[in-house]
């Protein structure tokens, strides 16, 4: 298991998508953050949601679908290293990547941009875990359904942009039709982004939205497990 983790870590560090997952949210934060008040409670939560969404909807499903396409999962089933071990290692590595991306955003926002950081650390951690779990669950479902890595990447793109729009990550929610903005709050990325904004504003995240995130994480991951094919 440890050798597998070392090998997968090396492969991940060479993956261009991993670098993009770190740099694109950071670029958005720096470019737009220079013109926003330090007390802003929208931009940093938005950048965090974008970072997690990119890992969950792009990198994770593309990697797993590519492994299946190349027969790696099938070959692993005939060795002591079971395909399930690879899945666990990948989930852990992708989680570490998401945490690293968010940690980098927080560090730059707090030190360079003077952005407001949340005081409710426990609430922020809970929202992050549930939001990441829901994004990863969707990524696993994409990997389960996609015939190959290219298709997984395309499906991730097709899902990401509508979800990002509904979540208010591409257009301020106050400029969206009220009904669309309301519906967007109950999408996985929308519930995640809204919960982050509530924490950044100094309040407690909505129990309803936390329940929405937990429901997505549970139901979608169970569906993905049922549909996932190793070859």
mmCIF file of C-alpha atoms in Angstrom:
data_model
loop_
_atom_site.group_PDB
_atom_site.id
_atom_site.type_symbol
_atom_site.label_atom_id
_atom_site.label_comp_id
_atom_site.label_asym_id
_atom_site.label_seq_id
_atom_site.Cartn_x
_atom_site.Cartn_y
_atom_site.Cartn_z
ATOM 1 C CA UNK A 1 0.000 0.000 0.000
ATOM 2 C CA UNK A 2 2.815 2.406 0.897
ATOM 3 C CA UNK A 3 4.711 1.658 -2.330
ATOM 4 C CA UNK A 4 1.527 2.240 -4.290
ATOM 5 C CA UNK A 5 1.033 5.579 -2.537
ATOM 6 C CA UNK A 6 4.599 6.644 -3.377
ATOM 7 C CA UNK A 7 4.180 5.720 -7.046
ATOM 8 C CA UNK A 8 0.801 7.462 -7.325
ATOM 9 C CA UNK A 9 2.180 10.571 -5.624
ATOM 10 C CA UNK A 10 4.983 10.786 -8.172
ATOM 11 C CA UNK A 11 2.507 10.397 -11.021
ATOM 12 C CA UNK A 12 0.222 13.056 -9.560
ATOM 13 C CA UNK A 13 3.050 15.583 -9.241
ATOM 14 C CA UNK A 14 3.747 15.117 -12.966
ATOM 15 C CA UNK A 15 0.099 15.579 -13.923
ATOM 16 C CA UNK A 16 -0.547 19.016 -15.511
ATOM 17 C CA UNK A 17 -4.105 18.962 -14.164
ATOM 18 C CA UNK A 18 -2.772 18.965 -10.612
ATOM 19 C CA UNK A 19 -0.790 22.129 -11.303
ATOM 20 C CA UNK A 20 -3.794 23.789 -12.908
ATOM 21 C CA UNK A 21 -5.917 22.919 -9.868
ATOM 22 C CA UNK A 22 -3.448 24.855 -7.742
ATOM 23 C CA UNK A 23 -2.808 27.808 -10.024
ATOM 24 C CA UNK A 24 -6.175 28.654 -11.604
ATOM 25 C CA UNK A 25 -8.023 29.380 -8.314
ATOM 26 C CA UNK A 26 -4.947 31.269 -7.085
ATOM 27 C CA UNK A 27 -4.877 33.333 -10.285
ATOM 28 C CA UNK A 28 -8.562 34.212 -9.864
ATOM 29 C CA UNK A 29 -7.995 35.183 -6.240
ATOM 30 C CA UNK A 30 -4.984 37.399 -6.943
ATOM 31 C CA UNK A 31 -6.412 39.119 -10.030
ATOM 32 C CA UNK A 32 -9.773 39.957 -8.504
ATOM 33 C CA UNK A 33 -8.586 40.219 -4.906
ATOM 34 C CA UNK A 34 -6.442 43.268 -5.584
ATOM 35 C CA UNK A 35 -9.567 45.359 -6.215
ATOM 36 C CA UNK A 36 -11.765 44.032 -3.389
ATOM 37 C CA UNK A 37 -12.068 45.279 0.176
ATOM 38 C CA UNK A 38 -10.198 43.198 2.807
ATOM 39 C CA UNK A 39 -13.493 42.447 4.574
ATOM 40 C CA UNK A 40 -15.005 40.833 1.474
ATOM 41 C CA UNK A 41 -16.719 37.529 2.278
ATOM 42 C CA UNK A 42 -17.380 36.337 -1.285
ATOM 43 C CA UNK A 43 -14.167 36.066 -3.317
ATOM 44 C CA UNK A 44 -12.139 33.736 -1.085
ATOM 45 C CA UNK A 45 -15.018 31.275 -0.499
ATOM 46 C CA UNK A 46 -15.613 31.337 -4.256
ATOM 47 C CA UNK A 47 -11.953 30.534 -4.965
ATOM 48 C CA UNK A 48 -12.010 27.699 -2.424
ATOM 49 C CA UNK A 49 -15.118 26.181 -4.014
ATOM 50 C CA UNK A 50 -13.534 26.468 -7.464
ATOM 51 C CA UNK A 51 -10.389 24.689 -6.267
ATOM 52 C CA UNK A 52 -12.282 21.763 -4.747
ATOM 53 C CA UNK A 53 -14.616 21.591 -7.740
ATOM 54 C CA UNK A 54 -11.711 21.346 -10.173
ATOM 55 C CA UNK A 55 -10.128 18.475 -8.268
ATOM 56 C CA UNK A 56 -13.390 16.610 -7.771
ATOM 57 C CA UNK A 57 -14.953 17.092 -11.195
ATOM 58 C CA UNK A 58 -11.860 17.091 -13.432
ATOM 59 C CA UNK A 59 -8.797 15.450 -11.980
ATOM 60 C CA UNK A 60 -10.287 12.589 -9.961
ATOM 61 C CA UNK A 61 -12.655 11.152 -12.610
ATOM 62 C CA UNK A 62 -10.181 11.648 -15.451
ATOM 63 C CA UNK A 63 -7.466 9.759 -13.570
ATOM 64 C CA UNK A 64 -9.659 6.803 -12.625
ATOM 65 C CA UNK A 65 -11.321 6.523 -16.038
ATOM 66 C CA UNK A 66 -7.912 6.645 -17.725
ATOM 67 C CA UNK A 67 -6.632 3.846 -15.482
ATOM 68 C CA UNK A 68 -9.616 1.685 -16.424
ATOM 69 C CA UNK A 69 -9.213 2.551 -20.113
ATOM 70 C CA UNK A 70 -5.567 1.463 -20.048
ATOM 71 C CA UNK A 71 -6.377 -1.786 -18.277
ATOM 72 C CA UNK A 72 -4.457 -0.858 -15.138
ATOM 73 C CA UNK A 73 -7.359 -1.684 -12.818
ATOM 74 C CA UNK A 74 -7.905 -5.029 -14.548
ATOM 75 C CA UNK A 75 -4.243 -5.985 -14.248
ATOM 76 C CA UNK A 76 -4.162 -4.982 -10.581
ATOM 77 C CA UNK A 77 -6.984 -7.424 -9.858
ATOM 78 C CA UNK A 78 -4.564 -10.284 -10.641
ATOM 79 C CA UNK A 79 -1.909 -9.026 -8.198
ATOM 80 C CA UNK A 80 -1.745 -8.729 -4.396
ATOM 81 C CA UNK A 81 -2.404 -4.997 -4.887
ATOM 82 C CA UNK A 82 -6.157 -4.921 -5.339
ATOM 83 C CA UNK A 83 -7.861 -2.221 -7.444
ATOM 84 C CA UNK A 84 -9.670 -1.064 -4.306
ATOM 85 C CA UNK A 85 -6.340 -0.073 -2.796
ATOM 86 C CA UNK A 86 -5.630 2.138 -5.788
ATOM 87 C CA UNK A 87 -9.016 3.781 -5.394
ATOM 88 C CA UNK A 88 -8.347 4.531 -1.711
ATOM 89 C CA UNK A 89 -4.894 5.932 -2.469
ATOM 90 C CA UNK A 90 -6.277 8.115 -5.248
ATOM 91 C CA UNK A 91 -9.016 9.514 -3.027
ATOM 92 C CA UNK A 92 -6.488 10.342 -0.318
ATOM 93 C CA UNK A 93 -4.078 11.977 -2.752
ATOM 94 C CA UNK A 94 -6.836 14.020 -4.360
ATOM 95 C CA UNK A 95 -7.986 15.094 -0.898
ATOM 96 C CA UNK A 96 -4.437 16.178 -0.062
ATOM 97 C CA UNK A 97 -4.307 18.112 -3.326
ATOM 98 C CA UNK A 98 -7.600 19.867 -2.513
ATOM 99 C CA UNK A 99 -6.353 20.717 0.988
ATOM 100 C CA UNK A 100 -3.072 22.012 -0.459
ATOM 101 C CA UNK A 101 -4.884 24.185 -3.009
ATOM 102 C CA UNK A 102 -7.164 25.639 -0.317
ATOM 103 C CA UNK A 103 -4.260 26.116 2.094
ATOM 104 C CA UNK A 104 -2.368 28.052 -0.572
ATOM 105 C CA UNK A 105 -5.403 30.247 -1.199
ATOM 106 C CA UNK A 106 -5.842 30.947 2.506
ATOM 107 C CA UNK A 107 -2.156 31.751 2.950
ATOM 108 C CA UNK A 108 -2.038 34.191 0.033
ATOM 109 C CA UNK A 109 -5.379 35.784 0.937
ATOM 110 C CA UNK A 110 -4.416 36.256 4.569
ATOM 111 C CA UNK A 111 -0.871 37.508 4.079
ATOM 112 C CA UNK A 112 -0.781 39.270 0.708
ATOM 113 C CA UNK A 113 -4.353 40.462 0.211
ATOM 114 C CA UNK A 114 -5.260 40.999 3.841
ATOM 115 C CA UNK A 115 -8.504 39.122 3.297
ATOM 116 C CA UNK A 116 -10.834 38.225 6.113
ATOM 117 C CA UNK A 117 -10.407 34.689 7.445
ATOM 118 C CA UNK A 118 -13.136 32.809 9.308
ATOM 119 C CA UNK A 119 -13.109 32.689 13.091
ATOM 120 C CA UNK A 120 -15.228 29.548 13.230
ATOM 121 C CA UNK A 121 -12.535 27.015 12.365
ATOM 122 C CA UNK A 122 -14.680 24.007 13.262
ATOM 123 C CA UNK A 123 -17.567 25.222 11.099
ATOM 124 C CA UNK A 124 -15.213 25.936 8.199
ATOM 125 C CA UNK A 125 -13.651 22.480 8.497
ATOM 126 C CA UNK A 126 -17.071 20.793 8.551
ATOM 127 C CA UNK A 127 -18.227 22.693 5.460
ATOM 128 C CA UNK A 128 -14.975 21.866 3.681
ATOM 129 C CA UNK A 129 -15.243 18.144 4.436
ATOM 130 C CA UNK A 130 -18.879 17.871 3.385
ATOM 131 C CA UNK A 131 -18.353 20.011 0.297
ATOM 132 C CA UNK A 132 -15.300 18.017 -0.740
ATOM 133 C CA UNK A 133 -17.123 14.737 -0.123
ATOM 134 C CA UNK A 134 -20.000 15.826 -2.365
ATOM 135 C CA UNK A 135 -17.639 16.957 -5.146
ATOM 136 C CA UNK A 136 -15.612 13.756 -4.945
ATOM 137 C CA UNK A 137 -18.808 11.668 -4.998
ATOM 138 C CA UNK A 138 -19.811 13.304 -8.285
ATOM 139 C CA UNK A 139 -16.307 12.733 -9.609
ATOM 140 C CA UNK A 140 -16.548 9.033 -8.751
ATOM 141 C CA UNK A 141 -19.895 8.827 -10.535
ATOM 142 C CA UNK A 142 -18.352 10.419 -13.623
ATOM 143 C CA UNK A 143 -15.504 7.902 -13.459
ATOM 144 C CA UNK A 144 -18.040 5.069 -13.121
ATOM 145 C CA UNK A 145 -19.986 6.120 -16.217
ATOM 146 C CA UNK A 146 -17.291 7.471 -18.540
ATOM 147 C CA UNK A 147 -15.867 4.970 -21.056
ATOM 148 C CA UNK A 148 -12.428 6.598 -21.053
ATOM 149 C CA UNK A 149 -10.381 9.444 -19.614
ATOM 150 C CA UNK A 150 -11.212 11.900 -22.380
ATOM 151 C CA UNK A 151 -14.927 11.326 -21.909
ATOM 152 C CA UNK A 152 -14.562 11.741 -18.139
ATOM 153 C CA UNK A 153 -12.848 15.074 -18.647
ATOM 154 C CA UNK A 154 -15.556 16.201 -21.068
ATOM 155 C CA UNK A 155 -18.357 15.199 -18.713
ATOM 156 C CA UNK A 156 -16.610 17.029 -15.901
ATOM 157 C CA UNK A 157 -16.457 20.193 -18.011
ATOM 158 C CA UNK A 158 -20.124 19.888 -19.009
ATOM 159 C CA UNK A 159 -21.121 19.554 -15.361
ATOM 160 C CA UNK A 160 -18.747 22.093 -13.882
ATOM 161 C CA UNK A 161 -19.742 25.215 -15.780
ATOM 162 C CA UNK A 162 -23.531 24.958 -15.246
ATOM 163 C CA UNK A 163 -22.929 24.104 -11.599
ATOM 164 C CA UNK A 164 -20.506 27.011 -11.217
ATOM 165 C CA UNK A 165 -23.026 29.393 -12.761
ATOM 166 C CA UNK A 166 -25.865 28.198 -10.553
ATOM 167 C CA UNK A 167 -23.581 28.454 -7.527
ATOM 168 C CA UNK A 168 -22.863 32.111 -8.262
ATOM 169 C CA UNK A 169 -19.188 31.472 -9.003
ATOM 170 C CA UNK A 170 -19.348 32.947 -12.499
ATOM 171 C CA UNK A 171 -21.846 35.739 -11.859
ATOM 172 C CA UNK A 172 -22.798 37.443 -8.581
ATOM 173 C CA UNK A 173 -25.935 35.914 -7.135
ATOM 174 C CA UNK A 174 -27.592 39.314 -6.751
ATOM 175 C CA UNK A 175 -27.388 39.711 -10.531
ATOM 176 C CA UNK A 176 -29.056 36.367 -11.202
ATOM 177 C CA UNK A 177 -32.814 35.754 -11.410
ATOM 178 C CA UNK A 178 -34.060 35.114 -7.875
ATOM 179 C CA UNK A 179 -35.474 31.689 -8.749
ATOM 180 C CA UNK A 180 -32.250 30.578 -10.457
ATOM 181 C CA UNK A 181 -30.150 31.754 -7.511
ATOM 182 C CA UNK A 182 -32.441 29.911 -5.104
ATOM 183 C CA UNK A 183 -32.248 26.689 -7.088
ATOM 184 C CA UNK A 184 -28.486 27.064 -7.318
ATOM 185 C CA UNK A 185 -28.141 26.969 -3.531
ATOM 186 C CA UNK A 186 -29.331 23.361 -3.551
ATOM 187 C CA UNK A 187 -26.831 22.123 -6.104
ATOM 188 C CA UNK A 188 -23.676 20.508 -4.659
ATOM 189 C CA UNK A 189 -21.384 23.379 -5.612
ATOM 190 C CA UNK A 190 -24.030 25.949 -4.704
ATOM 191 C CA UNK A 191 -24.628 24.534 -1.228
ATOM 192 C CA UNK A 192 -20.863 24.327 -0.736
ATOM 193 C CA UNK A 193 -20.214 27.914 -1.839
ATOM 194 C CA UNK A 194 -23.129 29.354 0.128
ATOM 195 C CA UNK A 195 -22.084 27.507 3.293
ATOM 196 C CA UNK A 196 -18.548 28.854 2.915
ATOM 197 C CA UNK A 197 -19.877 32.391 2.507
ATOM 198 C CA UNK A 198 -21.968 32.043 5.657
ATOM 199 C CA UNK A 199 -18.924 30.910 7.629
ATOM 200 C CA UNK A 200 -16.803 33.759 6.215
ATOM 201 C CA UNK A 201 -19.485 36.252 7.187
ATOM 202 C CA UNK A 202 -19.094 35.140 10.797
ATOM 203 C CA UNK A 203 -22.287 33.105 11.013
ATOM 204 C CA UNK A 204 -23.078 29.423 11.289
ATOM 205 C CA UNK A 205 -23.640 27.379 8.137
ATOM 206 C CA UNK A 206 -27.228 26.494 7.381
ATOM 207 C CA UNK A 207 -28.097 23.024 8.740
ATOM 208 C CA UNK A 208 -30.290 22.534 5.678
ATOM 209 C CA UNK A 209 -27.419 23.164 3.280
ATOM 210 C CA UNK A 210 -25.120 20.931 5.316
ATOM 211 C CA UNK A 211 -27.766 18.233 5.051
ATOM 212 C CA UNK A 212 -27.928 18.796 1.292
ATOM 213 C CA UNK A 213 -24.157 18.314 1.009
ATOM 214 C CA UNK A 214 -24.252 15.181 3.163
ATOM 215 C CA UNK A 215 -27.112 13.766 1.093
ATOM 216 C CA UNK A 216 -25.263 14.354 -2.159
ATOM 217 C CA UNK A 217 -22.109 12.772 -0.754
ATOM 218 C CA UNK A 218 -23.941 9.669 0.486
ATOM 219 C CA UNK A 219 -26.415 9.039 -2.329
ATOM 220 C CA UNK A 220 -24.095 9.841 -5.234
ATOM 221 C CA UNK A 221 -21.165 7.868 -3.798
ATOM 222 C CA UNK A 222 -23.378 4.804 -3.245
ATOM 223 C CA UNK A 223 -24.632 5.110 -6.819
ATOM 224 C CA UNK A 224 -21.064 5.411 -8.092
ATOM 225 C CA UNK A 225 -20.001 2.328 -6.115
ATOM 226 C CA UNK A 226 -22.865 0.338 -7.617
ATOM 227 C CA UNK A 227 -22.098 1.403 -11.179
ATOM 228 C CA UNK A 228 -18.288 1.455 -11.054
ATOM 229 C CA UNK A 229 -16.547 -0.982 -13.386
ATOM 230 C CA UNK A 230 -12.985 -2.125 -12.874
ATOM 231 C CA UNK A 231 -12.510 -2.961 -16.559
#
